[in-house]
CSV table of C-alpha atoms and ligand atoms in Angstrom, one decimal:
chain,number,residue,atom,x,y,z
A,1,UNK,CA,1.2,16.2,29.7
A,2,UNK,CA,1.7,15.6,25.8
A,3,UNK,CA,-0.8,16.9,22.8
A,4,UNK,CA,-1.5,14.8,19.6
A,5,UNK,CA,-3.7,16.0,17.0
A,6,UNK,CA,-5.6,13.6,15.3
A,7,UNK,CA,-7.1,14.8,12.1
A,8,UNK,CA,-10.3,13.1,11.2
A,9,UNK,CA,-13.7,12.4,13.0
A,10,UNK,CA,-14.7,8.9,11.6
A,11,UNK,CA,-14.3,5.2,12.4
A,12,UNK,CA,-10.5,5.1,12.3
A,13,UNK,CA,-10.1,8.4,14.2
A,14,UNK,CA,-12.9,7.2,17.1
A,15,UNK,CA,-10.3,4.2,17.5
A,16,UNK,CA,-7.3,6.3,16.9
A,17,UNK,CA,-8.3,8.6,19.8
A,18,UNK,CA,-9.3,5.7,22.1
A,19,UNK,CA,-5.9,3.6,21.5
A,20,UNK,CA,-4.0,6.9,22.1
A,21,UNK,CA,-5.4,7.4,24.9
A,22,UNK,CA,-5.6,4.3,26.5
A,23,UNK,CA,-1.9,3.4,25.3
A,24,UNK,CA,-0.6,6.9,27.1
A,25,UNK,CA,-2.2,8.1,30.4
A,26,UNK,CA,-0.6,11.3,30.2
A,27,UNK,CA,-1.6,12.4,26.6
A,28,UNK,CA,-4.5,14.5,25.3
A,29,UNK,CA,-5.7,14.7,21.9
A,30,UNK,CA,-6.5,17.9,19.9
A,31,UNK,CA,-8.9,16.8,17.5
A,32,UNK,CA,-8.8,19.0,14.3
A,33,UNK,CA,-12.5,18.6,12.9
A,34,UNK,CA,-12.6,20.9,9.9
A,35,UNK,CA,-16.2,20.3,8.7
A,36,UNK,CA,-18.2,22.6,11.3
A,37,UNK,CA,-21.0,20.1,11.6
A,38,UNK,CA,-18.8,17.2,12.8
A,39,UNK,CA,-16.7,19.9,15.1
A,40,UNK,CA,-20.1,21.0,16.8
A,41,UNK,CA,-21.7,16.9,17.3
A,42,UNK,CA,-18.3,15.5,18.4
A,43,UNK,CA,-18.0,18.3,20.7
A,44,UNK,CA,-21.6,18.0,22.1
A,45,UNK,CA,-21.0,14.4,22.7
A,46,UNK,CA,-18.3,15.0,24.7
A,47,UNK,CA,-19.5,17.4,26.9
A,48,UNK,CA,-22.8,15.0,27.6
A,49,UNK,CA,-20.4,12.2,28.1
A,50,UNK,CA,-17.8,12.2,30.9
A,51,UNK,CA,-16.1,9.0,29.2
A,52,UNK,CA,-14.8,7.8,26.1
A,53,UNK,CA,-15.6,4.0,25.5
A,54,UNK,CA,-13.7,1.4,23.1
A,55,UNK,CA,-14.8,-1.6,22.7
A,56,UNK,CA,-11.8,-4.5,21.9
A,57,UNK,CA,-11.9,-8.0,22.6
A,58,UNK,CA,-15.6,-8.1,23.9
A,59,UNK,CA,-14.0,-5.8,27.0
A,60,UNK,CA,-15.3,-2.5,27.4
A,61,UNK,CA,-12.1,0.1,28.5
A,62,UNK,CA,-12.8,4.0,29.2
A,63,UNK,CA,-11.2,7.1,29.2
A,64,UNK,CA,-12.2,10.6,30.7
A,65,UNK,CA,-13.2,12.6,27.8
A,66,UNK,CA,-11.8,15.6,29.1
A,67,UNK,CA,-8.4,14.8,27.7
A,68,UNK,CA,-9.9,15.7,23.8
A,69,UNK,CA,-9.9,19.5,22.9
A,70,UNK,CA,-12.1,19.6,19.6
A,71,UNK,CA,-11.1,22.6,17.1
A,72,UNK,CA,-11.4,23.4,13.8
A,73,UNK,CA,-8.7,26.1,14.0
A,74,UNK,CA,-5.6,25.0,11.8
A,75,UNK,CA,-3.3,27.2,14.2
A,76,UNK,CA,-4.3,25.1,16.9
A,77,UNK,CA,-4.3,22.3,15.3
A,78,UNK,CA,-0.4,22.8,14.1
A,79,UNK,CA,0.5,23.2,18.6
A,80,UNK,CA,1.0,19.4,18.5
A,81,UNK,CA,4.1,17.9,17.4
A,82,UNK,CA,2.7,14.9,16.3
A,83,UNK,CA,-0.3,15.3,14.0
A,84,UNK,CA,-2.1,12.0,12.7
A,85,UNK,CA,-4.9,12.3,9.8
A,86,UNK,CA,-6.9,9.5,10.0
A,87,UNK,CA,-9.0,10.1,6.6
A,88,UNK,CA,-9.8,8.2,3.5
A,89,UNK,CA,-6.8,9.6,1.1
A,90,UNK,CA,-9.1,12.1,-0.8
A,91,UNK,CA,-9.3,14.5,2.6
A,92,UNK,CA,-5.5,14.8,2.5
A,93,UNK,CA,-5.3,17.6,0.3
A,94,UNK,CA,-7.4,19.4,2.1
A,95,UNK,CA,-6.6,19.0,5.2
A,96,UNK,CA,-2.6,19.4,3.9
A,97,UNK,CA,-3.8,22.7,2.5
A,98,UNK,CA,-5.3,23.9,5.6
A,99,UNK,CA,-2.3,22.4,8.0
A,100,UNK,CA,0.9,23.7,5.3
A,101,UNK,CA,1.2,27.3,6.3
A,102,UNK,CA,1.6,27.2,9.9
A,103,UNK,CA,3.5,23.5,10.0
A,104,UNK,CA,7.0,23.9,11.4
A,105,UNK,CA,10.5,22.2,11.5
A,106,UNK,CA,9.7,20.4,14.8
A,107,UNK,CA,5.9,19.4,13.1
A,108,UNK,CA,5.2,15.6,12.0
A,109,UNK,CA,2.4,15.0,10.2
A,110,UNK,CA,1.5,11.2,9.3
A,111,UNK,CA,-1.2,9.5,7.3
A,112,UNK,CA,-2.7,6.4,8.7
A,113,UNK,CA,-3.1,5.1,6.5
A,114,UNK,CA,-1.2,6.9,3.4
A,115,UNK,CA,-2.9,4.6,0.5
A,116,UNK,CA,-0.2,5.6,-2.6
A,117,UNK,CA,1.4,8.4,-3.8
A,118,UNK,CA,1.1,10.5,-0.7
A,119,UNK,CA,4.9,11.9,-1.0
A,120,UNK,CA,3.9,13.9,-4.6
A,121,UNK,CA,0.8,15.5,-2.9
A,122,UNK,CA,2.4,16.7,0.4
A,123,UNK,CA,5.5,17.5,-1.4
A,124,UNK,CA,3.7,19.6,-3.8
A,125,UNK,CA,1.4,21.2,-1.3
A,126,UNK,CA,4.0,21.7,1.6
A,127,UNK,CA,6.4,23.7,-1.1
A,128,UNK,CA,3.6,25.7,-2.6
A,129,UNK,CA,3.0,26.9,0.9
A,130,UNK,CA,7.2,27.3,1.3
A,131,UNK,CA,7.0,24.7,4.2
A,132,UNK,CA,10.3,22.6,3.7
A,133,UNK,CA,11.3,21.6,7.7
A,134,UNK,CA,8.4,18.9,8.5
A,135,UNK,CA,8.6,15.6,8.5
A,136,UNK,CA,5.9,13.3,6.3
A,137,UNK,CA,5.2,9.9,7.6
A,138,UNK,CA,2.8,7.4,5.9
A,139,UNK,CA,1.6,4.0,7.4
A,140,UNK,CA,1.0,0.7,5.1
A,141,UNK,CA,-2.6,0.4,6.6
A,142,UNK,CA,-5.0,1.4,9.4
A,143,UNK,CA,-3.8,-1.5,11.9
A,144,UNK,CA,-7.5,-2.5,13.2
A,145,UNK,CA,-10.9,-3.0,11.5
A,146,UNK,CA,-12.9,-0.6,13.5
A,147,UNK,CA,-16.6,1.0,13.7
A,148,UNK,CA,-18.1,3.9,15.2
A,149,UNK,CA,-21.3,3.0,17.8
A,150,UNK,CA,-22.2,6.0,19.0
A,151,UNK,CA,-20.7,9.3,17.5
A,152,UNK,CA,-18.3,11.0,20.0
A,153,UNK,CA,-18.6,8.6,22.6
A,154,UNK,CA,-17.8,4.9,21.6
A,155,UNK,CA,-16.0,2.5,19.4
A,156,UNK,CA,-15.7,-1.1,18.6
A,157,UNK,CA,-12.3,-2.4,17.4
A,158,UNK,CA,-13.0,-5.6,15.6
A,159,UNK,CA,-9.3,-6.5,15.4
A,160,UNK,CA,-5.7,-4.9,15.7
A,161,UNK,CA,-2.6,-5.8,13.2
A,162,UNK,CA,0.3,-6.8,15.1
A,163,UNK,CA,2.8,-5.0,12.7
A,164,UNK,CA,2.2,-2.1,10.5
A,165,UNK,CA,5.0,-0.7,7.7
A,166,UNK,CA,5.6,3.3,7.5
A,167,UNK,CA,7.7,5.3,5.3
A,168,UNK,CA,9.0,8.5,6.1
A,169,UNK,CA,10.3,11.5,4.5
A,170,UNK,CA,12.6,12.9,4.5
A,171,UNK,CA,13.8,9.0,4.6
A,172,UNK,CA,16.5,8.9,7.3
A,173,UNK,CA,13.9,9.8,9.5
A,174,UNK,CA,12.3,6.8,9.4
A,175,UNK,CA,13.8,4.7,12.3
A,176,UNK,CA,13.4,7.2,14.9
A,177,UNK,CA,9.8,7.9,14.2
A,178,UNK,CA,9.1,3.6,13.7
A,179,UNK,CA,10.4,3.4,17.6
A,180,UNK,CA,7.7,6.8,18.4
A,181,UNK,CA,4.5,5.5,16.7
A,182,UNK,CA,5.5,2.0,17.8
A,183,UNK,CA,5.0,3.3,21.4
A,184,UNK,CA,2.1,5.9,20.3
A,185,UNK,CA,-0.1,2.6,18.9
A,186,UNK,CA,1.3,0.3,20.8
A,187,UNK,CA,2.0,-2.0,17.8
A,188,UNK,CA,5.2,-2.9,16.1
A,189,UNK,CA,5.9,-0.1,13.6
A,190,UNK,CA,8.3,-1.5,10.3
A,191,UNK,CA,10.3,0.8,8.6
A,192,UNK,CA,9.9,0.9,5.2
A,193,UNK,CA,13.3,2.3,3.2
A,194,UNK,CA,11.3,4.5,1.0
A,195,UNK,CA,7.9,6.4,0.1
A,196,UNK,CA,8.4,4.3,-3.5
A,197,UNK,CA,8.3,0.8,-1.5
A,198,UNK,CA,5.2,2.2,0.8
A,199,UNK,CA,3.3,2.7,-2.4
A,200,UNK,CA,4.0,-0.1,-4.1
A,201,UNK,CA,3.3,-2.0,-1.0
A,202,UNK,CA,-0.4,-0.9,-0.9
A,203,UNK,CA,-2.1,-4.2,-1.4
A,204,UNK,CA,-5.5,-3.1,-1.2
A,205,UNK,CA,-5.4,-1.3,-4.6
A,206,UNK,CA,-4.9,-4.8,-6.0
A,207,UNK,CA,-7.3,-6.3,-3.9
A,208,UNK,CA,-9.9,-4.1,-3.9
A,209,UNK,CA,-10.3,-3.0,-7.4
A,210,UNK,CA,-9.3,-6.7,-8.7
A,211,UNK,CA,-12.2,-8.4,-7.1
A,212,UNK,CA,-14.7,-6.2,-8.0
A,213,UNK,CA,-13.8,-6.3,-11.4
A,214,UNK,CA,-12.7,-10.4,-11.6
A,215,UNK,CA,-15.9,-11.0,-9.0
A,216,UNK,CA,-18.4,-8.8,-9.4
A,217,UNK,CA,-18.4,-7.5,-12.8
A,218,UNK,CA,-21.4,-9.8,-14.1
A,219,UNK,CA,-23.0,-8.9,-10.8
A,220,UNK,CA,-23.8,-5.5,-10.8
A,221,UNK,CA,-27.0,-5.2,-11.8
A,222,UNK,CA,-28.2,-8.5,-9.8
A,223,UNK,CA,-30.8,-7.6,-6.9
A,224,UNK,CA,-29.8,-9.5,-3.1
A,225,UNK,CA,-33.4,-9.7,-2.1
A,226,UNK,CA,-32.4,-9.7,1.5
A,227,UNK,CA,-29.2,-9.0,3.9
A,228,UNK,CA,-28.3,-12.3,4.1
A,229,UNK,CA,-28.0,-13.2,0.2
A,230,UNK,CA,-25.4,-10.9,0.0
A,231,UNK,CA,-22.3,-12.2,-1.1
A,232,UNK,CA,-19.2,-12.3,0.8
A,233,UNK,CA,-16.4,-10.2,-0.9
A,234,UNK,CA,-12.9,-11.6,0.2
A,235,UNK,CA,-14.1,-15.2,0.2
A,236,UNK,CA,-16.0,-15.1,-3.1
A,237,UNK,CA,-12.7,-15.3,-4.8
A,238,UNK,CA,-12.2,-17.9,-7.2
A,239,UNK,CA,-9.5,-19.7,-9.5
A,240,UNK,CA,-10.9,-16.7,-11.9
A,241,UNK,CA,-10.6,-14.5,-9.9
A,242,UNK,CA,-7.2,-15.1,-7.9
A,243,UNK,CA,-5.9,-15.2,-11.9
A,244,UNK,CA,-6.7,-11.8,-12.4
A,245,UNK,CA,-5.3,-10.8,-8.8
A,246,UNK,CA,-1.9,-12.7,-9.2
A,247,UNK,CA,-1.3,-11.1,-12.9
A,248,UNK,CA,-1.7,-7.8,-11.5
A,249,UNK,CA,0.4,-8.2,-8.2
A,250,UNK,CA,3.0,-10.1,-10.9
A,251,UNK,CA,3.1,-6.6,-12.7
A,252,UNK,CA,3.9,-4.8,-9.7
A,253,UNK,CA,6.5,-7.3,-8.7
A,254,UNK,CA,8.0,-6.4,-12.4
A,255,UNK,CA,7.8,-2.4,-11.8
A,256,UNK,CA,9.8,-3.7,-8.3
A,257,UNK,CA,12.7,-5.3,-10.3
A,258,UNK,CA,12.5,-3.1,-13.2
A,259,UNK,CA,13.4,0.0,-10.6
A,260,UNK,CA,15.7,-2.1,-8.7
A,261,UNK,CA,17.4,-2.8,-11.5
A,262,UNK,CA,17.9,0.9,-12.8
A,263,UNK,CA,19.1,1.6,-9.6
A,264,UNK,CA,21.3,-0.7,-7.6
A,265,UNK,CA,21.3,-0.5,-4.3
A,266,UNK,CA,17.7,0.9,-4.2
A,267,UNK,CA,16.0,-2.3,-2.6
A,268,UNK,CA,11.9,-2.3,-1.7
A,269,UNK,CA,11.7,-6.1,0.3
A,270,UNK,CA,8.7,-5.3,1.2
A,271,UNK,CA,7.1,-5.4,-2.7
A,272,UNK,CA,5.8,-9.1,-2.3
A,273,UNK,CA,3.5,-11.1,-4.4
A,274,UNK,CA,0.0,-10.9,-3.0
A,275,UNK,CA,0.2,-14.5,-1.9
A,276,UNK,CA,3.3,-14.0,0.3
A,277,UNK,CA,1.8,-10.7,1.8
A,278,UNK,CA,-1.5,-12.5,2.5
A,279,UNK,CA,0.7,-15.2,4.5
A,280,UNK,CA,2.6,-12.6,6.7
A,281,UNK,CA,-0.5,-10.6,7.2
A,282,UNK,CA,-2.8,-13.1,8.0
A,283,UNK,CA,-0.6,-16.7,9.4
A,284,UNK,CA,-2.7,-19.0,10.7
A,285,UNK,CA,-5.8,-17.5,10.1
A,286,UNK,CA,-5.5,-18.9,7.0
A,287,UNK,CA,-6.7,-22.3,6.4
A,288,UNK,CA,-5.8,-23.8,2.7
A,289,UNK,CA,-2.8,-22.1,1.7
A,290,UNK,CA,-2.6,-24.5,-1.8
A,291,UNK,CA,-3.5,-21.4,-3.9
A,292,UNK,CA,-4.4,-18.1,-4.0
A,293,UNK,CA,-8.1,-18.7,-4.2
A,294,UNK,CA,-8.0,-20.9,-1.1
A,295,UNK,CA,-6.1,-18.5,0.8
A,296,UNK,CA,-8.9,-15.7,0.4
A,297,UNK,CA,-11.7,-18.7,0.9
A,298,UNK,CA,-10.5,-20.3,3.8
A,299,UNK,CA,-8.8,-16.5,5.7
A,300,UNK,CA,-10.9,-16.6,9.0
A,301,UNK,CA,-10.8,-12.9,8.9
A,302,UNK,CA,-12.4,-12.6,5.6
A,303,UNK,CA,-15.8,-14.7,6.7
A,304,UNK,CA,-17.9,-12.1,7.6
A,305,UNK,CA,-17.1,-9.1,5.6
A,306,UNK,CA,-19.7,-8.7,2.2
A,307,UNK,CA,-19.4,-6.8,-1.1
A,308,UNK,CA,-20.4,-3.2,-0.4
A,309,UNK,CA,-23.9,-2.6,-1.4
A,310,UNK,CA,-26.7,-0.5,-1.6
A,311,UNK,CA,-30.4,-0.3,-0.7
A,312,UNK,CA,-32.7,-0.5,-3.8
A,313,UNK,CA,-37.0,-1.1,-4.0
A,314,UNK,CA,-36.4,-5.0,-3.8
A,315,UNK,CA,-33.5,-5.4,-1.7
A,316,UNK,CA,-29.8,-5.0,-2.5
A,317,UNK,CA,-27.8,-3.9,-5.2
A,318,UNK,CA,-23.9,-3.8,-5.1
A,319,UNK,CA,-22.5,-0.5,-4.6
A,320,UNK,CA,-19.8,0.4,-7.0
A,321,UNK,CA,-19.4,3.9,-5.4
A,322,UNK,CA,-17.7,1.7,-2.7
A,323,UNK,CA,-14.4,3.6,-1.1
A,324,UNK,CA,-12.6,0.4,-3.1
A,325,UNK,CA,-13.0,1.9,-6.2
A,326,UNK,CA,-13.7,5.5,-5.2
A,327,UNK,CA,-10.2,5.7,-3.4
A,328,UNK,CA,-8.1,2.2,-4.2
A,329,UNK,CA,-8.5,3.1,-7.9
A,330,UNK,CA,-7.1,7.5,-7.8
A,331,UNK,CA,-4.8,6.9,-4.5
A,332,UNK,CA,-3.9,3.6,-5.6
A,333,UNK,CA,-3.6,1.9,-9.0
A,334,UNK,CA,-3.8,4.8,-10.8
A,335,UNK,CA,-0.5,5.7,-9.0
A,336,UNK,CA,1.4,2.6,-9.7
A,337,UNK,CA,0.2,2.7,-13.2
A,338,UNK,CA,2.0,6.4,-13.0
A,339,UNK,CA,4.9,4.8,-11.4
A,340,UNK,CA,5.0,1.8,-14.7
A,341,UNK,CA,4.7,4.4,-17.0
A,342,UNK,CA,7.5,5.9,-15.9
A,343,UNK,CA,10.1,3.1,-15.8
A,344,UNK,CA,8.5,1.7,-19.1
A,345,UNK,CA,6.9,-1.5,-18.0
A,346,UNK,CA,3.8,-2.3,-19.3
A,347,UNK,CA,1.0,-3.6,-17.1
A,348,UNK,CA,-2.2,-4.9,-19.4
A,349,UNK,CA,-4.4,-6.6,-16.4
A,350,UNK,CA,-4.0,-3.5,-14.3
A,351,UNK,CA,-5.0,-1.2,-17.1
A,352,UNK,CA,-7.9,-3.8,-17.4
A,353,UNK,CA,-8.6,-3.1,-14.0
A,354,UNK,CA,-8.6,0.6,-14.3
A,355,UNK,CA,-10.4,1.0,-17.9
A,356,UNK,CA,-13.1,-1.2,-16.8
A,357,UNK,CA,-14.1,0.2,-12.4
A,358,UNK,CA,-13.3,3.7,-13.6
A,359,UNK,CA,-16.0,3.9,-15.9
A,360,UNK,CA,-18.2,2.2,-13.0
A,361,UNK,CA,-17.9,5.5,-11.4
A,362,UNK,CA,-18.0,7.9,-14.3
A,363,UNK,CA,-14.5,8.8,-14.2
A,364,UNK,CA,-11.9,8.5,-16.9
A,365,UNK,CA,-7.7,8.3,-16.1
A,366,UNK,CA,-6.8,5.9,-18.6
A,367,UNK,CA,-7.3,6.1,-23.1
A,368,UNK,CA,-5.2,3.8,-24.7
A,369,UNK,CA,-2.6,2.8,-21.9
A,370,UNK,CA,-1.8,6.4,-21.4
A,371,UNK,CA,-2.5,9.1,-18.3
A,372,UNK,CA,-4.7,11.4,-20.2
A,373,UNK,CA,-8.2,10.8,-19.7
A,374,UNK,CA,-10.0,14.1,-17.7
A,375,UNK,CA,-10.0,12.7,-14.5
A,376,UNK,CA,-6.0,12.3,-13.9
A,377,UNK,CA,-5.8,15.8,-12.3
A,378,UNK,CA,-8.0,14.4,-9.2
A,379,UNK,CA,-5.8,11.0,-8.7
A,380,UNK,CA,-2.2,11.3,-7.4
A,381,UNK,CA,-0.3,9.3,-10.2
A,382,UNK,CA,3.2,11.2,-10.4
A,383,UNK,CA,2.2,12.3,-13.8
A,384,UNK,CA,-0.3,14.7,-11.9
A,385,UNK,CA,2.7,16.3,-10.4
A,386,UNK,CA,4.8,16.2,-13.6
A,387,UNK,CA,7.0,13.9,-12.1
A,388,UNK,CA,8.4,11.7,-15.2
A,389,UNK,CA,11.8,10.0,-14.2
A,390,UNK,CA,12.9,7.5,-11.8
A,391,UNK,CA,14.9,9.9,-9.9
A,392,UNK,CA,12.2,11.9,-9.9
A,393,UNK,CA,9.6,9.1,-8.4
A,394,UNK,CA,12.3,8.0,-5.9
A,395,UNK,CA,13.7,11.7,-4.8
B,1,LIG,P1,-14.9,7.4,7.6
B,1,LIG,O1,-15.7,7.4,6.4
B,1,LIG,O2,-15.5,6.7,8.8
B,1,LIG,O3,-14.4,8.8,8.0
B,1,LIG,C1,-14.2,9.8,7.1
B,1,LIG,C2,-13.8,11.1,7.8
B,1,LIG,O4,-12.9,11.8,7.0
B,1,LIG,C3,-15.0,12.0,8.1
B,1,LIG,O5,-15.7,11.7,9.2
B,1,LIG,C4,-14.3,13.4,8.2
B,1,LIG,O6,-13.8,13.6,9.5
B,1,LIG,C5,-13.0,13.2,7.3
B,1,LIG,N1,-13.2,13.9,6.0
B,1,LIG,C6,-13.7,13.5,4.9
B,1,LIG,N2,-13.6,14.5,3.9
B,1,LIG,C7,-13.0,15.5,4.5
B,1,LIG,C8,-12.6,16.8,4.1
B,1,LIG,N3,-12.8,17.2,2.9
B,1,LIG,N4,-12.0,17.6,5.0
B,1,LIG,C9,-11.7,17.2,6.3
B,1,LIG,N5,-12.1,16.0,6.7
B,1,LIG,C10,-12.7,15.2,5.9
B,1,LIG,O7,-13.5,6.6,7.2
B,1,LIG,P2,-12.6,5.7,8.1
B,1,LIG,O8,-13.3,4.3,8.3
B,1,LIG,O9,-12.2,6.4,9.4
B,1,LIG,O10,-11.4,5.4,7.2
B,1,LIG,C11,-10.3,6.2,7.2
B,1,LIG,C12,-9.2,5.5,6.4
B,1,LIG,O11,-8.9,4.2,6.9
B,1,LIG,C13,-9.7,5.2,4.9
B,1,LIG,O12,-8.6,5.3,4.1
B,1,LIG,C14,-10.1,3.8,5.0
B,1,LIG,O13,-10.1,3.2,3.8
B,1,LIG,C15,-9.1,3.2,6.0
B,1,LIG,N6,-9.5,2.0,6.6
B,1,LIG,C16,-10.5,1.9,7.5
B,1,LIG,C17,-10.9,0.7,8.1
B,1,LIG,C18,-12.0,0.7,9.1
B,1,LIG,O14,-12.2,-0.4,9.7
B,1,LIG,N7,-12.7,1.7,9.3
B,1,LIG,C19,-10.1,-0.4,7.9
B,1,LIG,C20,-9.0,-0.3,7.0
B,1,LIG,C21,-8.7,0.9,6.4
């Protein structure tokens, strides 16, 4: 019998824990549930439910919900090996924090997914706690689009990624754990050379953040009388639109070369142009692939998914407090705007980007180009962890 802990108690960990457990008949999870009134429902639900369910592919597949042990204890938390936080990237502090001191040389804790920036924070965190032996391993993206139906019990997976990149550090790591979390998740794991290429990788910072401003920015204020007039998010994207995207994936293709030049031999392949990634990613779900508009129009797995909103007296109202600005913008572009800052290229349509959302959400990072606005000190931009050389960024 093997123990994972997974760290986390919403839609990604509900699949997580079903996947893991379906994948290996002989694991159990420990699931570390630090917010006492999630720890006390999960664990009601599974002692009034003998099974766990997961919907994927219309099938229904169970698994006896005996093999989850729910604690809130970090000391048990730390008796796995292999612990997996499963957490929108503002919960990795604390559960980092609360994980540090009793980690150990044979621990490896991951981030699925690690959004940007992740190495600064754990680095930071795991040295403050003198915790120097683990090994850090952050994934490219949560490989399924997944959603909780009943709390504890069951979860639908709407769709699982084929291949998903991870970095690791320390780096030479990385191989050997790609081969275990390739058998763990049952998906092809890619090894990414460097924590620098996973976060510079993170397409959804562009993605997220660029439509809402190049989309959505005159729509703010508009009331959707009903559910059905709202609009579709990926698919609203238009020649306007796409513009905005491709400038900003262009300046992170120039902070790409610009470290790659500095330092030879330092490759990150996997730093494509938006267009390219949406290609790989997505193949023949993609219908029109003449431009970058048409890709995100005509992607069968955009169709369905809307602009975040939220209820208001006469319908509904977009919701800028939406995880892609609350999260893509601190653990995201505010961290590749560190990272240009750094190696001294300049990126106007992502500080665009930034000036504009952040002040959506009433939070300042950027006053004329530079890191200082009051906010910075909750983001992880390397500047946060006076990090402010390239040898510093890539060590
Ligand atoms: P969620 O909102 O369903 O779950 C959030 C969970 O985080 C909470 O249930 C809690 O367990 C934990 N948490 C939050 N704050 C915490 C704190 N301070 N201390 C300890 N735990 C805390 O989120 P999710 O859908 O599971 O998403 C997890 C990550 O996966 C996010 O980064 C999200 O953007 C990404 N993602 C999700 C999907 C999806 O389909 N759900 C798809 C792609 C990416």
């Amino acid at each position: 019998m093997s123990w994972i802990t997974v760290c986390g108690g919403g839609n990604g960990a509900h699949a997580l824990i079903g996947t893991l457990l379906l994948q290996n008949e002989t694991t159990h999870i420990r699931l570390y549930l630090p917010l006492e009134e999630e720890r006390s429902r999960f664990a009601e639900a599974i002692s009034s439910h003998s099974k766990f369910e997961v919907q994927l592919a219309g099938e229904v597949h169970s698994v006896a919900s005996n093999r989850i042990y729910v604690t809130a204890d970090p000391k048990q938390a730390v008796r796995s090996s292999t612990i997996i936080m499963v957490v929108p990237a503002f919960a990795h502090e604390a559960i980092l924090s609360q994980l540090a001191p009793y980690l150990t040389k044979e621990s490896t804790i991951a981030a699925l997914p690690a959004r940007s920036g992740l190495e600064y924070q754990a680095r930071d965190i795991l040295d403050k706690a003198g915790q120097n032996g683990c090994v850090l391993v952050g994934f490219q993206t949560l490989p399924c689009a997944c959603r909780i139906k009943e709390f504890g019990h069951s979860v639908i997976i709407h769709g699982t990624k084929k291949r998903v990149g991870a970095a690791c550090l320390p780096r030479k790591e990385i191989e050997e754990k790609a081969e275990v979390f390739s058998t763990l998740l049952g998906i092809d794991v890619i090894p990414y050379q460097s924590m620098l290429e996973l976060s510079l990788a993170n397409t959804g910072q562009l993605i997220h953040p660029g439509i809402m401003y190049s989309v959505f920015r005159n729509r703010r204020t508009e009331v959707f009388p009903s559910e059905d007039k709202v609009p579709l998010f990926y698919a609203s994207v238009d020649d306007k639109a796409a513009k905005v995207l491709s400038r900003m994936s262009d300046e992170v293709l120039t902070i790409k070369d610009t470290v790659e030049q500095k330092r030879p031999g330092f490759k990150m392949p996997s730093v494509v142009h938006l267009s390219q990634w949406l290609l790989e990613a997505y193949g023949d779900d993609i219908k029109g692939t003449a431009n970058l508009a048409r890709m995100f129009q005509t992607n069968q797995g955009y169709q369905t998914l809307k602009v975040p909103v939220t209820k208001v007296n006469d319908g509904y109202r977009v919701d800028v407090a939406t995880r892609y600005l609350t999260e893509d913008v601190p653990f995201g572009l505010l961290v590749t705007k560190g990272i240009a800052l750094v190696v001294g290229v300049e990126t106007p349509m992502i500080d665009e980007v930034i000036t504009n959302t952040s002040a959506w959400i009433g939070k300042e990072y950027l006053i004329y180009g530079e890191l200082i606005g009051r906010d910075v000190m909750t983001t992880r931009a390397p500047q946060r962890y006076t990090i402010d050389s390239l040898e510093g960024l890539i060590r």
